[in-house]
Coordinates of C-alpha atoms and ligand atoms in Angstrom, one line a residue:
M218 CA 61.3 178.8 103.0
N219 CA 64.9 179.6 103.6
D220 CA 66.9 176.6 104.8
T221 CA 70.4 178.0 104.5
I222 CA 72.4 177.7 107.6
D223 CA 73.5 181.1 109.0
R224 CA 75.4 180.1 112.1
I225 CA 77.2 177.0 113.3
T226 CA 78.6 176.4 116.7
I227 CA 81.4 173.9 117.2
R228 CA 83.8 172.8 119.9
R229 CA 86.9 174.9 120.0
P230 CA 89.2 173.7 117.2
D231 CA 92.9 173.0 117.2
D232 CA 95.5 173.6 114.5
W233 CA 97.6 170.5 114.1
H234 CA 100.4 172.1 112.1
V235 CA 101.5 175.8 112.3
H236 CA 104.7 177.9 112.0
L237 CA 104.7 180.6 114.7
R238 CA 108.4 181.5 114.1
D239 CA 110.4 183.4 116.7
G240 CA 111.4 186.9 117.6
A241 CA 109.6 189.8 115.8
M242 CA 107.6 187.4 113.5
L243 CA 106.4 185.4 116.5
E244 CA 105.2 188.7 118.1
A245 CA 103.4 189.5 114.8
V246 CA 101.6 186.3 114.2
A247 CA 100.9 184.5 117.6
S248 CA 97.7 186.3 118.3
F249 CA 96.1 185.2 115.0
T250 CA 96.5 181.5 115.8
A251 CA 95.6 182.0 119.5
R252 CA 92.4 183.7 118.6
Q253 CA 91.1 180.9 116.3
F254 CA 92.5 177.8 118.0
A255 CA 92.7 176.3 121.5
R256 CA 95.9 174.4 120.8
A257 CA 98.4 174.1 118.0
I258 CA 101.2 171.8 117.0
I259 CA 104.2 174.2 116.7
M260 CA 106.7 173.4 113.9
P261 CA 110.3 173.3 115.0
N262 CA 112.0 174.7 111.9
L263 CA 113.5 177.7 113.5
S264 CA 117.0 178.8 112.8
P265 CA 118.7 177.0 114.6
P266 CA 116.0 174.3 114.7
V267 CA 114.4 173.0 117.9
T268 CA 116.2 169.7 118.4
S269 CA 116.3 169.3 122.2
A270 CA 113.7 169.2 125.0
A271 CA 115.5 172.2 126.6
S272 CA 115.2 174.3 123.5
A273 CA 111.6 173.3 123.0
A274 CA 110.7 174.3 126.6
A275 CA 112.5 177.7 126.1
Y276 CA 110.6 178.2 122.8
R277 CA 107.3 177.3 124.5
D278 CA 108.0 180.1 127.0
R279 CA 108.7 182.6 124.3
I280 CA 105.4 181.7 122.6
M281 CA 103.5 182.1 125.9
A282 CA 105.1 185.5 126.4
A283 CA 104.1 186.6 122.9
L284 CA 100.4 185.8 123.4
P285 CA 98.0 188.7 124.1
A286 CA 96.9 189.0 127.7
G287 CA 94.1 186.6 128.6
A288 CA 94.7 184.3 125.6
N289 CA 93.5 180.7 126.3
F290 CA 96.0 178.9 124.0
T291 CA 98.3 175.9 124.5
P292 CA 101.3 175.4 122.2
L293 CA 102.2 171.7 121.6
M294 CA 105.9 171.4 120.9
T295 CA 107.7 169.2 118.4
C296 CA 111.2 168.0 118.0
Y297 CA 113.1 168.6 114.7
L298 CA 114.7 165.3 113.8
T299 CA 118.3 165.3 112.6
D300 CA 120.6 162.4 111.5
D301 CA 121.9 162.4 115.1
A302 CA 118.7 162.8 117.0
D303 CA 118.9 161.6 120.6
A304 CA 116.3 159.0 121.4
D305 CA 116.7 159.3 125.1
D306 CA 116.2 163.1 125.1
I307 CA 113.2 162.8 122.8
A308 CA 111.6 160.1 124.9
S309 CA 112.3 161.9 128.2
G310 CA 111.0 165.2 126.7
H311 CA 107.8 163.3 125.6
A312 CA 107.4 161.8 129.1
A313 CA 107.8 165.3 130.7
G314 CA 105.1 166.7 128.5
I315 CA 107.5 169.0 126.5
F316 CA 107.4 167.2 123.2
T317 CA 104.0 166.1 121.8
A318 CA 105.5 164.8 118.6
A319 CA 108.7 164.8 116.4
K320 CA 109.0 166.1 112.9
L321 CA 110.8 164.5 110.0
Y322 CA 112.0 167.0 107.4
P323 CA 114.0 165.3 104.6
A324 CA 117.2 167.4 104.4
N325 CA 116.7 170.5 102.2
A326 CA 113.0 169.8 101.5
T327 CA 111.8 173.2 102.6
T328 CA 112.4 176.3 104.8
N329 CA 115.1 175.7 107.4
S330 CA 115.4 172.0 106.7
A331 CA 119.1 172.0 106.0
Y332 CA 119.7 170.0 109.2
G333 CA 116.9 167.5 108.3
V334 CA 117.3 163.8 107.9
T335 CA 119.5 162.7 105.0
D336 CA 118.3 159.1 105.2
V337 CA 115.6 157.6 107.3
A338 CA 117.9 154.7 108.1
H339 CA 119.9 157.1 110.3
I340 CA 117.0 157.6 112.7
M341 CA 115.5 154.1 112.8
P342 CA 116.4 153.7 116.5
V343 CA 114.6 157.0 117.3
L344 CA 111.5 155.9 115.4
E345 CA 111.5 152.5 117.1
R346 CA 111.5 154.3 120.4
M347 CA 108.7 156.6 119.3
Q348 CA 106.7 153.6 118.3
D349 CA 107.3 152.0 121.7
I350 CA 106.1 155.1 123.6
G351 CA 103.3 156.0 121.3
M352 CA 104.8 159.3 120.2
P353 CA 103.6 160.6 116.8
L354 CA 105.9 161.1 113.9
L355 CA 105.0 164.1 111.7
V356 CA 106.2 163.8 108.2
H357 CA 107.0 166.4 105.5
G358 CA 106.5 163.9 102.7
E359 CA 108.6 165.0 99.7
V360 CA 111.7 163.6 98.2
T361 CA 114.4 166.2 97.6
D362 CA 116.2 164.8 94.6
G363 CA 116.6 167.5 92.0
D364 CA 115.9 165.0 89.2
I365 CA 112.4 164.3 90.5
D366 CA 109.8 166.8 89.1
I367 CA 108.6 169.1 91.9
F368 CA 105.0 168.1 91.2
D369 CA 105.9 164.4 91.7
R370 CA 107.9 164.7 94.9
E371 CA 105.1 163.7 97.3
A372 CA 104.0 160.7 95.2
V373 CA 107.6 159.5 94.9
F374 CA 108.1 160.0 98.7
I375 CA 105.2 157.6 99.3
E376 CA 106.6 154.9 97.0
R377 CA 110.3 155.2 98.1
I378 CA 110.1 156.1 101.8
L379 CA 106.7 156.3 103.5
D380 CA 105.3 152.9 102.4
K381 CA 108.5 151.1 103.5
L382 CA 108.7 153.0 106.8
I383 CA 105.2 152.1 107.9
R384 CA 105.8 148.4 106.9
A385 CA 109.0 148.4 109.0
L386 CA 107.3 150.1 112.0
P387 CA 103.6 149.0 111.8
G388 CA 102.8 150.4 115.2
L389 CA 104.2 153.9 114.7
K390 CA 101.7 156.8 114.7
V391 CA 102.3 158.9 111.6
V392 CA 100.8 162.2 110.5
F393 CA 101.4 162.7 106.8
E394 CA 101.4 166.5 106.9
H395 CA 99.8 168.9 104.5
I396 CA 99.0 166.3 101.9
T397 CA 98.6 167.6 98.3
T398 CA 97.8 164.6 96.1
A399 CA 95.2 162.0 95.3
Q400 CA 98.0 159.4 95.8
A401 CA 98.4 160.6 99.4
V402 CA 94.7 160.3 100.0
Q403 CA 94.7 156.8 98.5
F404 CA 97.7 155.9 100.7
V405 CA 96.2 157.2 103.9
D406 CA 92.8 155.6 103.2
S407 CA 94.3 152.2 102.7
A408 CA 96.6 152.4 105.7
G409 CA 95.8 151.4 109.3
P410 CA 94.2 153.7 111.9
N411 CA 97.7 154.8 113.1
I412 CA 98.2 156.7 109.8
A413 CA 96.5 160.1 109.5
A414 CA 96.9 163.3 107.5
T415 CA 96.5 167.0 107.9
I416 CA 95.1 169.2 105.1
T417 CA 95.6 172.9 104.7
P418 CA 93.0 175.5 103.7
H419 CA 95.1 176.6 100.7
H420 CA 95.4 173.1 99.2
L421 CA 91.6 172.9 99.4
H422 CA 91.1 176.2 97.6
I423 CA 93.9 176.5 95.0
N424 CA 95.4 174.3 92.4
R425 CA 98.8 175.0 90.6
N426 CA 97.3 177.5 88.2
A427 CA 97.0 179.9 91.1
M428 CA 100.8 180.4 91.0
F429 CA 100.6 181.6 87.4
A430 CA 97.3 183.5 87.2
G431 CA 98.2 186.4 84.9
G432 CA 101.8 186.5 86.1
I433 CA 103.9 184.9 88.8
R434 CA 102.0 184.8 92.1
P435 CA 104.4 184.3 95.0
H436 CA 101.7 184.3 97.7
A437 CA 100.3 181.1 96.2
Y438 CA 103.7 179.4 96.5
C439 CA 104.2 176.9 99.3
L440 CA 105.7 173.5 99.8
P441 CA 104.5 170.9 99.0
V442 CA 103.5 173.0 96.0
A443 CA 99.8 173.0 94.9
K444 CA 99.1 170.3 92.3
R445 CA 96.6 169.8 89.5
E446 CA 92.8 170.2 89.9
L447 CA 92.2 166.5 90.2
H448 CA 94.3 166.5 93.3
R449 CA 92.6 169.4 94.9
L450 CA 89.3 167.7 94.3
A451 CA 90.6 164.5 96.0
L452 CA 91.7 166.5 99.0
R453 CA 88.3 168.3 99.3
K454 CA 86.6 164.9 99.2
A455 CA 88.9 163.5 101.9
A456 CA 88.6 166.5 104.2
T457 CA 84.8 166.6 104.1
S458 CA 84.3 162.8 104.1
G459 CA 83.9 162.5 107.8
S460 CA 86.9 160.1 108.0
P461 CA 88.8 160.5 111.3
K462 CA 92.0 160.1 109.4
Y463 CA 91.9 163.7 108.1
F464 CA 92.1 166.7 110.3
L465 CA 92.9 170.4 110.3
G466 CA 96.5 171.6 110.0
T467 CA 96.8 175.1 108.5
D468 CA 100.5 175.1 107.7
S469 CA 100.3 178.8 108.2
A470 CA 103.8 179.8 107.3
P471 CA 104.4 183.6 107.4
H472 CA 107.2 185.3 105.6
E473 CA 107.7 189.1 105.3
I474 CA 106.2 190.5 102.1
H475 CA 109.7 191.3 100.8
A476 CA 110.8 187.7 101.3
K477 CA 107.8 186.5 99.3
E478 CA 107.9 189.1 96.5
S479 CA 111.5 188.4 95.5
A480 CA 113.6 186.9 92.7
C481 CA 113.8 183.8 95.0
G482 CA 110.7 184.0 97.1
C483 CA 110.2 181.9 100.2
A484 CA 107.6 179.0 100.3
G485 CA 104.7 179.5 102.7
I486 CA 101.2 180.8 102.9
F487 CA 100.1 182.9 105.8
N488 CA 96.5 181.7 106.4
A489 CA 96.2 182.0 110.2
P490 CA 94.0 185.2 110.3
Y491 CA 91.0 183.6 108.4
A492 CA 91.8 179.9 108.7
L493 CA 88.4 178.7 110.0
E494 CA 86.5 181.0 107.6
S495 CA 88.5 179.5 104.8
Y496 CA 87.8 175.9 105.8
A497 CA 84.1 176.8 106.4
A498 CA 83.8 178.0 102.8
V499 CA 85.1 174.6 101.6
F500 CA 82.8 172.6 103.8
E501 CA 79.8 174.7 102.9
K502 CA 80.5 174.3 99.1
E503 CA 80.8 170.5 99.6
G504 CA 77.5 170.4 101.5
A505 CA 79.4 169.2 104.6
L506 CA 79.1 171.9 107.2
D507 CA 77.9 169.3 109.7
R508 CA 81.3 167.6 109.3
L509 CA 83.5 170.6 110.0
E510 CA 83.5 170.0 113.7
G511 CA 85.0 166.5 113.4
F512 CA 87.7 167.7 111.1
A513 CA 88.5 170.9 113.1
S514 CA 87.9 169.9 116.7
I515 CA 87.7 166.2 117.2
Y516 CA 89.7 163.8 115.0
G517 CA 93.0 165.4 115.6
A518 CA 92.7 165.3 119.4
N519 CA 91.6 161.7 119.2
F520 CA 94.5 160.7 117.0
Y521 CA 97.0 162.4 119.4
G522 CA 95.2 160.9 122.4
L523 CA 94.5 164.3 123.9
P524 CA 91.2 165.5 125.5
L525 CA 88.7 167.4 123.4
N526 CA 88.5 171.2 124.1
E527 CA 85.8 172.4 126.5
G528 CA 84.7 175.7 125.0
M529 CA 82.7 176.4 121.8
I530 CA 83.2 178.9 119.0
S531 CA 80.7 180.0 116.3
L532 CA 80.9 180.8 112.6
E533 CA 78.3 183.2 111.4
R534 CA 77.3 183.9 107.9
S535 CA 78.7 187.4 107.2
D536 CA 80.7 188.9 104.3
I537 CA 84.2 189.8 105.3
Q538 CA 86.7 191.5 103.1
V539 CA 90.2 190.1 103.5
P540 CA 92.7 192.9 103.5
D541 CA 95.5 193.1 100.9
D542 CA 98.0 193.0 103.7
I543 CA 98.3 193.0 107.4
E544 CA 100.6 195.2 109.5
S545 CA 101.4 193.6 112.8
A546 CA 104.2 194.3 115.3
G547 CA 106.4 195.8 112.6
S548 CA 105.9 193.1 110.0
T549 CA 103.9 193.3 106.7
L550 CA 102.2 190.1 105.8
V551 CA 99.9 189.1 102.9
P552 CA 97.2 186.8 104.1
F553 CA 95.7 183.9 102.2
H554 CA 92.6 185.2 100.3
A555 CA 94.1 188.8 100.3
G556 CA 91.8 191.2 98.5
S557 CA 88.8 188.8 98.3
E558 CA 85.7 188.1 100.2
L559 CA 84.9 185.3 102.6
N560 CA 81.4 184.5 103.7
W561 CA 81.8 183.3 107.3
R562 CA 83.0 185.1 110.3
M563 CA 84.5 183.3 113.3
I564 CA 83.3 184.4 116.7
P565 CA 85.3 183.3 119.7
S566 CA 83.2 182.3 122.7
Ligands
DOR2027 O1 105.4 176.3 102.4 C1 106.0 175.9 103.4 N1 106.5 176.8 104.3 N2 106.2 174.6 103.5 C2 107.0 174.1 104.5 O2 107.1 173.0 104.6 C3 107.7 175.1 105.4 C4 107.0 176.3 105.5 C5 107.9 177.4 106.2 O3 108.4 177.1 107.2 O4 108.0 178.5 105.6
ZN2028 ZN1 104.7 173.3 107.7

């Protein structure tokens, strides 16, 4: 008797953390996310960043214009918090349905974060207002001090900043984005139901060795950087546990091939084209395919207080070869899993 599962059908999923960029790169990547996901939380780290409701509305229009004809996809916009973020503009943008959430980048933590927050104390009035109106705070959880080892920056952020922040604002909804450590899992597990986390496909698949496998591997470099194997295993356990505190956020972050393969290569992994296939591989290996739907399609929407999607998609067992690179609208991009095989194929409904 063959009891392997060859097809699973789940409610249409959402991506709770993605970089769609702007201009030519937006044209190149929008269709990949729109094909796999019904909705996505759009990161605001453009240059210049999306800091006002007016600029978010204009960016949303540019995303809609970049989608292929007939796409059924809703971008959910976010506000990039700066030291002088305007609580009234953020609250009115939220009330008007323009801002779904606001993003805290510690200044200089990652790509286009130079205008980020230098000290959380500067934005406490904004965070208090967000707590009052039930608007989620999305956190890039790394300290930026050069004297903290890069592999410790997430754990130190929890100790020095996040723990204090949630004690000061116990009702604030917080998504700890793209977690990478066992300490983050422990922190989220022991916090209240208003604290959740997204987990990327790459942090479920690779540990830090991937960056140095036979030479320097820029396509395995992202921020927060992949950690030791014990952390990857803790993330796999959390993602597949069935806990509603963990949900799908790809952090797909495309950069042109020449910007990755460089003496100072950019951080970011472009995983949008095969994101669901990549997650399915993890859930299958962990014997948890029956929990993929919760992680991909239910827990995130519930946390954000949004309705579940109506349609369904399927994943079918089928060997697919991930190309070495993808040419799209004038950009050359190297996808996550480039040159290897995945064993599921996503079929839109
Ligand atoms: O690897 C990353 N790339 N991490 C981030 O936090 C930002 C992102 C990007 O925008 O390139
Ligand atoms: Zn990101």
